[in-house]
Structures are given as structure tokens and as C-alpha cells.
């Protein structure tokens, strides 16, 4: 999947080597001594926020935690553990997740990997456990397709509570016939606690971008994913069901980005919705005649869109709905200060009055992979990863009130720089020799008036220590 290309050209995470930590006023969710990631937010059967995340300790042990929101105290309660096998795959684009059926049954899902001779990545599976007592005890993990043997790997899933009270799940499978791309499959839970046999909803999607699902509160289901169209076009597509996931429409591409890229960008779309509409957001890179960035759109019943650029410098967007239909977005946005590059976490609000935003992190942060969930009628929870830790904030929706200019955030352009990428003076990393494709660097340092680029903060540190 061309990981070298993926990390250096598309993700372009622009991580600074700064040791700055978020303010002590921002609550830390994870254990400070562990490597935390994969934060995920959902709402339980009563509409209350529930957060989950993964941690890895210094010995390589893997843990999966969750916590219920305590609205009276304005914080998350004591974390609870979900037992997971140690071959669980911990990565943010295919994060472990939790979901609630309408009857309160909890389901935890997580990707696993089994080594296969001759395969770099092994064989991937998606396993799940259930809890009938609010997470105190869990069933033994089982494959989501345990009763239906599947050839190849399955991963990069999305999950949603359907309008019939069950859970719907979509994931990427494996094309065994040498066809480019990966099939999108859908299954739903049964009253007995298992998953139905998966059905094919698209034959060739982008290889490693997460899938997102939403419902319309009328039995409709939307599955949104990054497609793989002829010519390696990586636009966003949708398939719809009108019967709680029993059957699906034909795939329709709606983003119209015409973004051509050889390799998967590891940056899937987000979707939310209700009876009034379907709302999607996604990242697209620059093409010959179009600027890239984060986009938001209303997708109508004919899959036509009203599309808007939110910011040219953002990635990893997630969406949620407030009870009154206000759309909330969370994403990270890169910015440059002197010769260092940082990532701030931004909360966006979209309602009948327009587009608004609020920065959730202090200056000098390195926030990534934010997630959002409503907390009652007036608050939203946003959580994110920063320097191997997971943080969160409760934000009043009324405080998200700075108007978003028509062409994106005012602060989204690089300071002292006309473009959205940092122009460095070198085309190879001086520490490791790796080529900086398109002069995209993940960290920089100023030397004798020149900006020196590096493929990683580790290489920058190695270089500066040798000076």
C-alpha cells in the first residue's frame, strides 16, 4: 500500500519536535506512562457520551479502555477495561470502537492480525466482544464473520446504531482476483448477538481509509467511503439502504474532487445525518486545477452536493449532530511558527446561521485524530491524541462562535509563507537520506537562513545533536 508514499506525501503530519504539552487545564484521559492512541467517541442508548481509547505499555502490552461521561461533574468517570487479545492492531485509522444497541447491549470491536509467511502485514480480522452489564463483564472475542469463513483480510471498519436498534458495520475486505482496490462489505447484528453474513456494497474502494456510517432515523443507512475510480481517482462515494441494511443502492461518487493519487492516503471521510439530511466531510489533496483541504457537503437524495472548503491545511475530520441538528466537526490543522510546525485541534459548527469555529488546544500543540460527540443539548465533547497521550474537553456549543471566512479559516495559511506546504532547501533528509517527495517535510529546522526539512522529528533530533 505504498506506506513510504503514504507517510511522507499524503499524511504530511508536520509533527514538531517541541516537547510542549497541552495545558494542565485540559484533562488527560490516558495513563501518562503509556503510549495512548485510537480515541473514539460515541453515544450510548440514552444519548450520553462514551469514550474509548487504546494504550500500549513499555513492555508492549496492549489495553483497551472506555469511560462513561458524568454530566453532573463534567468529566469522564473512572476508566474500565475491555479485554483484548495481544495481536490486536493498534492504529488510528482502524481504531478499536465501542457501540450500543438500543437495548443497552455494548459491543466492542477491534482489528487483529495473524502472521502469514511471505506477507508483511499478515492476515487481518475484525473481532468483537459483547457486554450486557454496561461493560463490567465481556464475552470471549469472536470474528465478526466467525460463521462465514472469509479469504483474505478485513479491516478499516465503521459502525453505527441502526433505526431498528441493531448495529450496522461496514469494512474493507480483500479482492482475491488481482483487482485493484478492496471491496466494501456490510453486516448487522442479530438479536442473538452475532453478525449476519456480510453483503457486498461496493467492489473496489481505496485500500486503507476508514469507512463511516450514518442513519436517517427512518430506516435509512448511509455508507460513505473513499472510492478507487478509474485512473486512480480517490473521490468520496456513498451507498444507501432504505431497509436498515438489508439491501443497498448502487454506488454514487459525490465529492467531485477528481483527486488522482497513486497510493492510499489513510484518511477516510466522515458522515452524519438525520431525517433532514445527510452531511459529509473529507480530505482531498490538490489536483492539477483544484486546491486540496478539508471539505464539507450536504448530500441530497440524488447524491448531489452543496460543497464548501473548510480549511486547506486540515486532516482527519469527524462529525456529529447536536439534538437540534447543528453539525459539529472536529479536525486537526497544521500551522507554522518560526521554523517549527504544529497541529491545533479545531471544533467547527455549522447551522442555519453559517459556519463557525473554535480552537480547542493551546499554542504549540501536536494534536491529531480528534473525535466529537454531543453531550446533551448545549455541550460537545472533543477528544484527541497529542504526544502519545489522549486529552479531551467539554465545550459549550455557544462558544463556537468565530465566523469562518468564505475561503477557510483566516489562520489556516502558513505564516510568512504563501503556500500550504513548507518549502525546504533540501530534497533529501540529511539524517537518513530519505527523499522528501514534493518537498513535503514532517519537521524542519532553520540553519544559516535556510529551512532544512526532515522526514521525522527523530531525524531532526539526530541532525541537530550532531551539529
PDB file of N, CA and C in Angstrom, residues 354-440:
ATOM      1  N   UNK A 354     -24.660  29.876   9.681  1.00  0.00           N
ATOM      2  CA  UNK A 354     -23.393  29.887   8.967  1.00  0.00           C
ATOM      3  C   UNK A 354     -22.398  28.878   9.502  1.00  0.00           C
ATOM      4  N   UNK A 355     -21.117  29.195   9.271  1.00  0.00           N
ATOM      5  CA  UNK A 355     -20.001  28.331   9.638  1.00  0.00           C
ATOM      6  C   UNK A 355     -19.163  29.048  10.702  1.00  0.00           C
ATOM      7  N   UNK A 356     -18.850  28.342  11.790  1.00  0.00           N
ATOM      8  CA  UNK A 356     -18.126  28.951  12.901  1.00  0.00           C
ATOM      9  C   UNK A 356     -17.063  27.975  13.408  1.00  0.00           C
ATOM     10  N   UNK A 357     -16.098  28.493  14.176  1.00  0.00           N
ATOM     11  CA  UNK A 357     -15.046  27.627  14.682  1.00  0.00           C
ATOM     12  C   UNK A 357     -14.545  28.094  16.044  1.00  0.00           C
ATOM     13  N   UNK A 358     -13.813  27.194  16.700  1.00  0.00           N
ATOM     14  CA  UNK A 358     -13.124  27.485  17.956  1.00  0.00           C
ATOM     15  C   UNK A 358     -11.898  26.582  18.020  1.00  0.00           C
ATOM     16  N   UNK A 359     -10.758  27.133  18.410  1.00  0.00           N
ATOM     17  CA  UNK A 359      -9.545  26.339  18.595  1.00  0.00           C
ATOM     18  C   UNK A 359      -9.583  25.716  19.987  1.00  0.00           C
ATOM     19  N   UNK A 360      -9.401  24.401  20.061  1.00  0.00           N
ATOM     20  CA  UNK A 360      -9.547  23.687  21.331  1.00  0.00           C
ATOM     21  C   UNK A 360      -8.236  23.499  22.074  1.00  0.00           C
ATOM     22  N   UNK A 361      -7.101  23.688  21.406  1.00  0.00           N
ATOM     23  CA  UNK A 361      -5.803  23.408  22.010  1.00  0.00           C
ATOM     24  C   UNK A 361      -4.977  24.678  22.175  1.00  0.00           C
ATOM     25  N   UNK A 362      -4.038  24.686  23.111  1.00  0.00           N
ATOM     26  CA  UNK A 362      -3.165  25.851  23.288  1.00  0.00           C
ATOM     27  C   UNK A 362      -2.087  25.895  22.212  1.00  0.00           C
ATOM     28  N   UNK A 363      -1.399  27.024  22.069  1.00  0.00           N
ATOM     29  CA  UNK A 363      -0.313  27.121  21.082  1.00  0.00           C
ATOM     30  C   UNK A 363       0.763  26.066  21.337  1.00  0.00           C
ATOM     31  N   UNK A 364       1.366  25.604  20.254  1.00  0.00           N
ATOM     32  CA  UNK A 364       2.447  24.638  20.371  1.00  0.00           C
ATOM     33  C   UNK A 364       2.002  23.205  20.524  1.00  0.00           C
ATOM     34  N   UNK A 365       0.727  22.920  20.311  1.00  0.00           N
ATOM     35  CA  UNK A 365       0.225  21.554  20.448  1.00  0.00           C
ATOM     36  C   UNK A 365       0.565  20.718  19.221  1.00  0.00           C
ATOM     37  N   UNK A 366       0.504  19.414  19.405  1.00  0.00           N
ATOM     38  CA  UNK A 366       0.709  18.466  18.314  1.00  0.00           C
ATOM     39  C   UNK A 366      -0.483  17.505  18.263  1.00  0.00           C
ATOM     40  N   UNK A 367      -1.661  18.052  18.185  1.00  0.00           N
ATOM     41  CA  UNK A 367      -2.867  17.251  18.250  1.00  0.00           C
ATOM     42  C   UNK A 367      -3.216  16.588  16.932  1.00  0.00           C
ATOM     43  N   UNK A 368      -3.705  15.355  17.014  1.00  0.00           N
ATOM     44  CA  UNK A 368      -4.127  14.606  15.837  1.00  0.00           C
ATOM     45  C   UNK A 368      -5.368  13.777  16.164  1.00  0.00           C
ATOM     46  N   UNK A 369      -6.051  13.343  15.122  1.00  0.00           N
ATOM     47  CA  UNK A 369      -7.163  12.395  15.193  1.00  0.00           C
ATOM     48  C   UNK A 369      -8.229  12.784  16.222  1.00  0.00           C
ATOM     49  N   UNK A 370      -8.799  13.978  16.117  1.00  0.00           N
ATOM     50  CA  UNK A 370      -9.862  14.352  17.051  1.00  0.00           C
ATOM     51  C   UNK A 370     -11.159  13.607  16.747  1.00  0.00           C
ATOM     52  N   UNK A 371     -11.971  13.445  17.776  1.00  0.00           N
ATOM     53  CA  UNK A 371     -13.301  12.857  17.641  1.00  0.00           C
ATOM     54  C   UNK A 371     -14.271  13.719  18.437  1.00  0.00           C
ATOM     55  N   UNK A 372     -15.550  13.686  18.058  1.00  0.00           N
ATOM     56  CA  UNK A 372     -16.547  14.547  18.686  1.00  0.00           C
ATOM     57  C   UNK A 372     -17.820  13.762  18.973  1.00  0.00           C
ATOM     58  N   UNK A 373     -18.537  14.193  20.028  1.00  0.00           N
ATOM     59  CA  UNK A 373     -19.845  13.620  20.359  1.00  0.00           C
ATOM     60  C   UNK A 373     -20.637  14.645  21.153  1.00  0.00           C
ATOM     61  N   UNK A 374     -21.945  14.658  20.943  1.00  0.00           N
ATOM     62  CA  UNK A 374     -22.804  15.584  21.677  1.00  0.00           C
ATOM     63  C   UNK A 374     -22.911  15.152  23.132  1.00  0.00           C
ATOM     64  N   UNK A 375     -23.038  16.150  24.025  1.00  0.00           N
ATOM     65  CA  UNK A 375     -23.246  15.901  25.454  1.00  0.00           C
ATOM     66  C   UNK A 375     -24.439  16.738  25.891  1.00  0.00           C
ATOM     67  N   UNK A 376     -25.628  16.216  25.684  1.00  0.00           N
ATOM     68  CA  UNK A 376     -26.829  16.986  25.947  1.00  0.00           C
ATOM     69  C   UNK A 376     -27.103  17.972  24.828  1.00  0.00           C
ATOM     70  N   UNK A 377     -27.885  19.003  25.139  1.00  0.00           N
ATOM     71  CA  UNK A 377     -28.313  19.952  24.119  1.00  0.00           C
ATOM     72  C   UNK A 377     -27.336  21.102  23.904  1.00  0.00           C
ATOM     73  N   UNK A 378     -26.442  21.341  24.862  1.00  0.00           N
ATOM     74  CA  UNK A 378     -25.648  22.566  24.807  1.00  0.00           C
ATOM     75  C   UNK A 378     -24.142  22.351  24.798  1.00  0.00           C
ATOM     76  N   UNK A 379     -23.682  21.114  24.978  1.00  0.00           N
ATOM     77  CA  UNK A 379     -22.247  20.856  25.026  1.00  0.00           C
ATOM     78  C   UNK A 379     -21.842  19.800  24.019  1.00  0.00           C
ATOM     79  N   UNK A 380     -20.577  19.868  23.602  1.00  0.00           N
ATOM     80  CA  UNK A 380     -19.983  18.840  22.768  1.00  0.00           C
ATOM     81  C   UNK A 380     -18.665  18.420  23.415  1.00  0.00           C
ATOM     82  N   UNK A 381     -18.362  17.136  23.333  1.00  0.00           N
ATOM     83  CA  UNK A 381     -17.085  16.618  23.816  1.00  0.00           C
ATOM     84  C   UNK A 381     -16.167  16.441  22.616  1.00  0.00           C
ATOM     85  N   UNK A 382     -14.939  16.914  22.734  1.00  0.00           N
ATOM     86  CA  UNK A 382     -13.928  16.666  21.718  1.00  0.00           C
ATOM     87  C   UNK A 382     -12.727  16.036  22.403  1.00  0.00           C
ATOM     88  N   UNK A 383     -12.182  14.982  21.810  1.00  0.00           N
ATOM     89  CA  UNK A 383     -11.014  14.290  22.357  1.00  0.00           C
ATOM     90  C   UNK A 383     -10.008  14.087  21.238  1.00  0.00           C
ATOM     91  N   UNK A 384      -8.737  13.979  21.594  1.00  0.00           N
ATOM     92  CA  UNK A 384      -7.694  13.872  20.573  1.00  0.00           C
ATOM     93  C   UNK A 384      -6.429  13.272  21.175  1.00  0.00           C
ATOM     94  N   UNK A 385      -5.489  12.967  20.293  1.00  0.00           N
ATOM     95  CA  UNK A 385      -4.183  12.435  20.671  1.00  0.00           C
ATOM     96  C   UNK A 385      -3.138  13.529  20.541  1.00  0.00           C
ATOM     97  N   UNK A 386      -2.230  13.621  21.521  1.00  0.00           N
ATOM     98  CA  UNK A 386      -1.129  14.585  21.471  1.00  0.00           C
ATOM     99  C   UNK A 386       0.059  13.984  22.210  1.00  0.00           C
ATOM    100  N   UNK A 387       1.149  13.771  21.485  1.00  0.00           N
ATOM    101  CA  UNK A 387       2.389  13.272  22.093  1.00  0.00           C
ATOM    102  C   UNK A 387       2.157  11.996  22.909  1.00  0.00           C
ATOM    103  N   UNK A 388       1.467  11.033  22.286  1.00  0.00           N
ATOM    104  CA  UNK A 388       1.229   9.715  22.862  1.00  0.00           C
ATOM    105  C   UNK A 388       0.321   9.745  24.090  1.00  0.00           C
ATOM    106  N   UNK A 389      -0.479  10.805  24.204  1.00  0.00           N
ATOM    107  CA  UNK A 389      -1.465  10.894  25.271  1.00  0.00           C
ATOM    108  C   UNK A 389      -2.816  11.287  24.677  1.00  0.00           C
ATOM    109  N   UNK A 390      -3.877  10.991  25.400  1.00  0.00           N
ATOM    110  CA  UNK A 390      -5.228  11.321  24.952  1.00  0.00           C
ATOM    111  C   UNK A 390      -5.826  12.356  25.901  1.00  0.00           C
ATOM    112  N   UNK A 391      -6.315  13.451  25.320  1.00  0.00           N
ATOM    113  CA  UNK A 391      -6.912  14.551  26.073  1.00  0.00           C
ATOM    114  C   UNK A 391      -8.360  14.759  25.610  1.00  0.00           C
ATOM    115  N   UNK A 392      -9.122  15.506  26.405  1.00  0.00           N
ATOM    116  CA  UNK A 392     -10.490  15.836  25.997  1.00  0.00           C
ATOM    117  C   UNK A 392     -10.895  17.172  26.593  1.00  0.00           C
ATOM    118  N   UNK A 393     -11.938  17.748  26.005  1.00  0.00           N
ATOM    119  CA  UNK A 393     -12.548  18.968  26.531  1.00  0.00           C
ATOM    120  C   UNK A 393     -14.049  18.907  26.328  1.00  0.00           C
ATOM    121  N   UNK A 394     -14.787  19.484  27.254  1.00  0.00           N
ATOM    122  CA  UNK A 394     -16.214  19.736  27.064  1.00  0.00           C
ATOM    123  C   UNK A 394     -16.358  21.200  26.674  1.00  0.00           C
ATOM    124  N   UNK A 395     -17.003  21.454  25.552  1.00  0.00           N
ATOM    125  CA  UNK A 395     -17.099  22.806  25.009  1.00  0.00           C
ATOM    126  C   UNK A 395     -18.569  23.168  24.831  1.00  0.00           C
ATOM    127  N   UNK A 396     -18.939  24.341  25.298  1.00  0.00           N
ATOM    128  CA  UNK A 396     -20.295  24.837  25.068  1.00  0.00           C
ATOM    129  C   UNK A 396     -20.456  25.181  23.593  1.00  0.00           C
ATOM    130  N   UNK A 397     -21.506  24.690  22.981  1.00  0.00           N
ATOM    131  CA  UNK A 397     -21.730  24.949  21.556  1.00  0.00           C
ATOM    132  C   UNK A 397     -21.816  26.447  21.290  1.00  0.00           C
ATOM    133  N   UNK A 398     -22.371  27.201  22.226  1.00  0.00           N
ATOM    134  CA  UNK A 398     -22.495  28.653  22.053  1.00  0.00           C
ATOM    135  C   UNK A 398     -21.139  29.339  21.966  1.00  0.00           C
ATOM    136  N   UNK A 399     -20.082  28.696  22.504  1.00  0.00           N
ATOM    137  CA  UNK A 399     -18.745  29.283  22.465  1.00  0.00           C
ATOM    138  C   UNK A 399     -18.038  29.052  21.132  1.00  0.00           C
ATOM    139  N   UNK A 400     -18.605  28.236  20.289  1.00  0.00           N
ATOM    140  CA  UNK A 400     -18.035  28.032  18.950  1.00  0.00           C
ATOM    141  C   UNK A 400     -18.643  29.115  18.073  1.00  0.00           C
ATOM    142  N   UNK A 401     -18.084  30.305  18.122  1.00  0.00           N
ATOM    143  CA  UNK A 401     -18.796  31.461  17.572  1.00  0.00           C
ATOM    144  C   UNK A 401     -17.950  32.390  16.711  1.00  0.00           C
ATOM    145  N   UNK A 402     -16.706  32.011  16.391  1.00  0.00           N
ATOM    146  CA  UNK A 402     -15.914  32.830  15.475  1.00  0.00           C
ATOM    147  C   UNK A 402     -16.284  32.451  14.048  1.00  0.00           C
ATOM    148  N   UNK A 403     -16.694  33.432  13.266  1.00  0.00           N
ATOM    149  CA  UNK A 403     -17.195  33.137  11.928  1.00  0.00           C
ATOM    150  C   UNK A 403     -16.077  32.646  11.018  1.00  0.00           C
ATOM    151  N   UNK A 404     -16.380  31.627  10.267  1.00  0.00           N
ATOM    152  CA  UNK A 404     -15.432  31.066   9.308  1.00  0.00           C
ATOM    153  C   UNK A 404     -15.515  31.837   8.001  1.00  0.00           C
ATOM    154  N   UNK A 405     -14.414  32.464   7.555  1.00  0.00           N
ATOM    155  CA  UNK A 405     -14.438  33.178   6.276  1.00  0.00           C
ATOM    156  C   UNK A 405     -14.770  32.243   5.120  1.00  0.00           C
ATOM    157  N   UNK A 406     -15.230  32.806   4.041  1.00  0.00           N
ATOM    158  CA  UNK A 406     -15.693  32.021   2.898  1.00  0.00           C
ATOM    159  C   UNK A 406     -14.613  31.114   2.337  1.00  0.00           C
ATOM    160  N   UNK A 407     -13.347  31.555   2.407  1.00  0.00           N
ATOM    161  CA  UNK A 407     -12.268  30.765   1.821  1.00  0.00           C
ATOM    162  C   UNK A 407     -11.533  29.928   2.855  1.00  0.00           C
ATOM    163  N   UNK A 408     -12.136  29.672   4.006  1.00  0.00           N
ATOM    164  CA  UNK A 408     -11.494  28.851   5.027  1.00  0.00           C
ATOM    165  C   UNK A 408     -11.017  29.694   6.185  1.00  0.00           C
ATOM    166  N   UNK A 409     -10.440  29.051   7.174  1.00  0.00           N
ATOM    167  CA  UNK A 409     -10.003  29.757   8.370  1.00  0.00           C
ATOM    168  C   UNK A 409      -8.967  30.821   8.053  1.00  0.00           C
ATOM    169  N   UNK A 410      -9.112  31.964   8.700  1.00  0.00           N
ATOM    170  CA  UNK A 410      -8.176  33.057   8.483  1.00  0.00           C
ATOM    171  C   UNK A 410      -6.759  32.664   8.860  1.00  0.00           C
ATOM    172  N   UNK A 411      -6.624  31.824   9.886  1.00  0.00           N
ATOM    173  CA  UNK A 411      -5.289  31.488  10.345  1.00  0.00           C
ATOM    174  C   UNK A 411      -4.737  30.244   9.663  1.00  0.00           C
ATOM    175  N   UNK A 412      -5.419  29.733   8.649  1.00  0.00           N
ATOM    176  CA  UNK A 412      -5.010  28.457   8.093  1.00  0.00           C
ATOM    177  C   UNK A 412      -3.850  28.551   7.119  1.00  0.00           C
ATOM    178  N   UNK A 413      -3.538  29.739   6.627  1.00  0.00           N
ATOM    179  CA  UNK A 413      -2.373  29.881   5.758  1.00  0.00           C
ATOM    180  C   UNK A 413      -1.108  29.897   6.608  1.00  0.00           C
ATOM    181  N   UNK A 414      -0.046  29.318   6.040  1.00  0.00           N
ATOM    182  CA  UNK A 414       1.229  29.336   6.759  1.00  0.00           C
ATOM    183  C   UNK A 414       1.667  30.780   7.006  1.00  0.00           C
ATOM    184  N   UNK A 415       2.067  31.092   8.217  1.00  0.00           N
ATOM    185  CA  UNK A 415       2.615  32.420   8.486  1.00  0.00           C
ATOM    186  C   UNK A 415       3.929  32.576   7.740  1.00  0.00           C
ATOM    187  N   UNK A 416       4.110  33.752   7.131  1.00  0.00           N
ATOM    188  CA  UNK A 416       5.329  34.051   6.384  1.00  0.00           C
ATOM    189  C   UNK A 416       5.556  33.073   5.239  1.00  0.00           C
ATOM    190  N   UNK A 417       4.496  32.507   4.723  1.00  0.00           N
ATOM    191  CA  UNK A 417       4.657  31.556   3.630  1.00  0.00           C
ATOM    192  C   UNK A 417       3.421  31.618   2.760  1.00  0.00           C
ATOM    193  N   UNK A 418       3.608  31.661   1.448  1.00  0.00           N
ATOM    194  CA  UNK A 418       2.471  31.829   0.548  1.00  0.00           C
ATOM    195  C   UNK A 418       1.742  30.529   0.289  1.00  0.00           C
ATOM    196  N   UNK A 419       2.390  29.397   0.504  1.00  0.00           N
ATOM    197  CA  UNK A 419       1.767  28.130   0.169  1.00  0.00           C
ATOM    198  C   UNK A 419       1.304  27.379   1.393  1.00  0.00           C
ATOM    199  N   UNK A 420       0.761  26.185   1.170  1.00  0.00           N
ATOM    200  CA  UNK A 420       0.300  25.357   2.268  1.00  0.00           C
ATOM    201  C   UNK A 420       1.327  24.313   2.668  1.00  0.00           C
ATOM    202  N   UNK A 421       2.395  24.173   1.892  1.00  0.00           N
ATOM    203  CA  UNK A 421       3.456  23.266   2.283  1.00  0.00           C
ATOM    204  C   UNK A 421       4.703  24.086   2.579  1.00  0.00           C
ATOM    205  N   UNK A 422       5.559  23.568   3.409  1.00  0.00           N
ATOM    206  CA  UNK A 422       6.777  24.268   3.755  1.00  0.00           C
ATOM    207  C   UNK A 422       7.811  24.023   2.667  1.00  0.00           C
ATOM    208  N   UNK A 423       8.319  25.082   2.081  1.00  0.00           N
ATOM    209  CA  UNK A 423       9.355  24.964   1.061  1.00  0.00           C
ATOM    210  C   UNK A 423      10.701  24.836   1.752  1.00  0.00           C
ATOM    211  N   UNK A 424      11.305  23.679   1.657  1.00  0.00           N
ATOM    212  CA  UNK A 424      12.593  23.442   2.295  1.00  0.00           C
ATOM    213  C   UNK A 424      13.698  23.537   1.258  1.00  0.00           C
ATOM    214  N   UNK A 425      14.913  23.729   1.745  1.00  0.00           N
ATOM    215  CA  UNK A 425      16.039  23.929   0.836  1.00  0.00           C
ATOM    216  C   UNK A 425      16.684  22.627   0.395  1.00  0.00           C
ATOM    217  N   UNK A 426      16.289  21.510   0.973  1.00  0.00           N
ATOM    218  CA  UNK A 426      16.882  20.211   0.635  1.00  0.00           C
ATOM    219  C   UNK A 426      15.818  19.272   0.096  1.00  0.00           C
ATOM    220  N   UNK A 427      16.225  18.356  -0.781  1.00  0.00           N
ATOM    221  CA  UNK A 427      15.268  17.382  -1.310  1.00  0.00           C
ATOM    222  C   UNK A 427      15.458  15.991  -0.718  1.00  0.00           C
ATOM    223  N   UNK A 428      16.455  15.831   0.161  1.00  0.00           N
ATOM    224  CA  UNK A 428      16.631  14.578   0.891  1.00  0.00           C
ATOM    225  C   UNK A 428      16.891  14.891   2.356  1.00  0.00           C
ATOM    226  N   UNK A 429      16.459  13.994   3.225  1.00  0.00           N
ATOM    227  CA  UNK A 429      16.676  14.159   4.660  1.00  0.00           C
ATOM    228  C   UNK A 429      18.171  14.029   4.955  1.00  0.00           C
ATOM    229  N   UNK A 430      18.801  15.053   5.572  1.00  0.00           N
ATOM    230  CA  UNK A 430      20.243  14.984   5.820  1.00  0.00           C
ATOM    231  C   UNK A 430      20.635  13.953   6.868  1.00  0.00           C
ATOM    232  N   UNK A 431      19.667  13.456   7.640  1.00  0.00           N
ATOM    233  CA  UNK A 431      19.984  12.472   8.672  1.00  0.00           C
ATOM    234  C   UNK A 431      19.903  11.041   8.164  1.00  0.00           C
ATOM    235  N   UNK A 432      18.884  10.753   7.350  1.00  0.00           N
ATOM    236  CA  UNK A 432      18.696   9.369   6.903  1.00  0.00           C
ATOM    237  C   UNK A 432      18.796   9.189   5.400  1.00  0.00           C
ATOM    238  N   UNK A 433      18.788  10.295   4.647  1.00  0.00           N
ATOM    239  CA  UNK A 433      18.910  10.205   3.200  1.00  0.00           C
ATOM    240  C   UNK A 433      17.611   9.970   2.467  1.00  0.00           C
ATOM    241  N   UNK A 434      16.480   9.921   3.198  1.00  0.00           N
ATOM    242  CA  UNK A 434      15.199   9.684   2.543  1.00  0.00           C
ATOM    243  C   UNK A 434      14.811  10.884   1.680  1.00  0.00           C
ATOM    244  N   UNK A 435      14.259  10.600   0.505  1.00  0.00           N
ATOM    245  CA  UNK A 435      13.821  11.668  -0.384  1.00  0.00           C
ATOM    246  C   UNK A 435      12.565  12.321   0.178  1.00  0.00           C
ATOM    247  N   UNK A 436      12.546  13.663   0.190  1.00  0.00           N
ATOM    248  CA  UNK A 436      11.372  14.416   0.627  1.00  0.00           C
ATOM    249  C   UNK A 436      10.523  14.696  -0.597  1.00  0.00           C
ATOM    250  N   UNK A 437       9.562  13.838  -0.845  1.00  0.00           N
ATOM    251  CA  UNK A 437       8.769  13.891  -2.065  1.00  0.00           C
ATOM    252  C   UNK A 437       8.000  15.196  -2.129  1.00  0.00           C
ATOM    253  N   UNK A 438       8.175  15.932  -3.212  1.00  0.00           N
ATOM    254  CA  UNK A 438       7.476  17.194  -3.373  1.00  0.00           C
ATOM    255  C   UNK A 438       7.842  18.219  -2.316  1.00  0.00           C
ATOM    256  N   UNK A 439       9.007  18.014  -1.680  1.00  0.00           N
ATOM    257  CA  UNK A 439       9.492  18.914  -0.621  1.00  0.00           C
ATOM    258  C   UNK A 439       8.529  18.993   0.564  1.00  0.00           C
ATOM    259  N   UNK A 440       7.798  17.911   0.799  1.00  0.00           N
ATOM    260  CA  UNK A 440       6.936  17.857   1.976  1.00  0.00           C
ATOM    261  C   UNK A 440       7.742  17.306   3.143  1.00  0.00           C
TER     262      UNK A 440
END
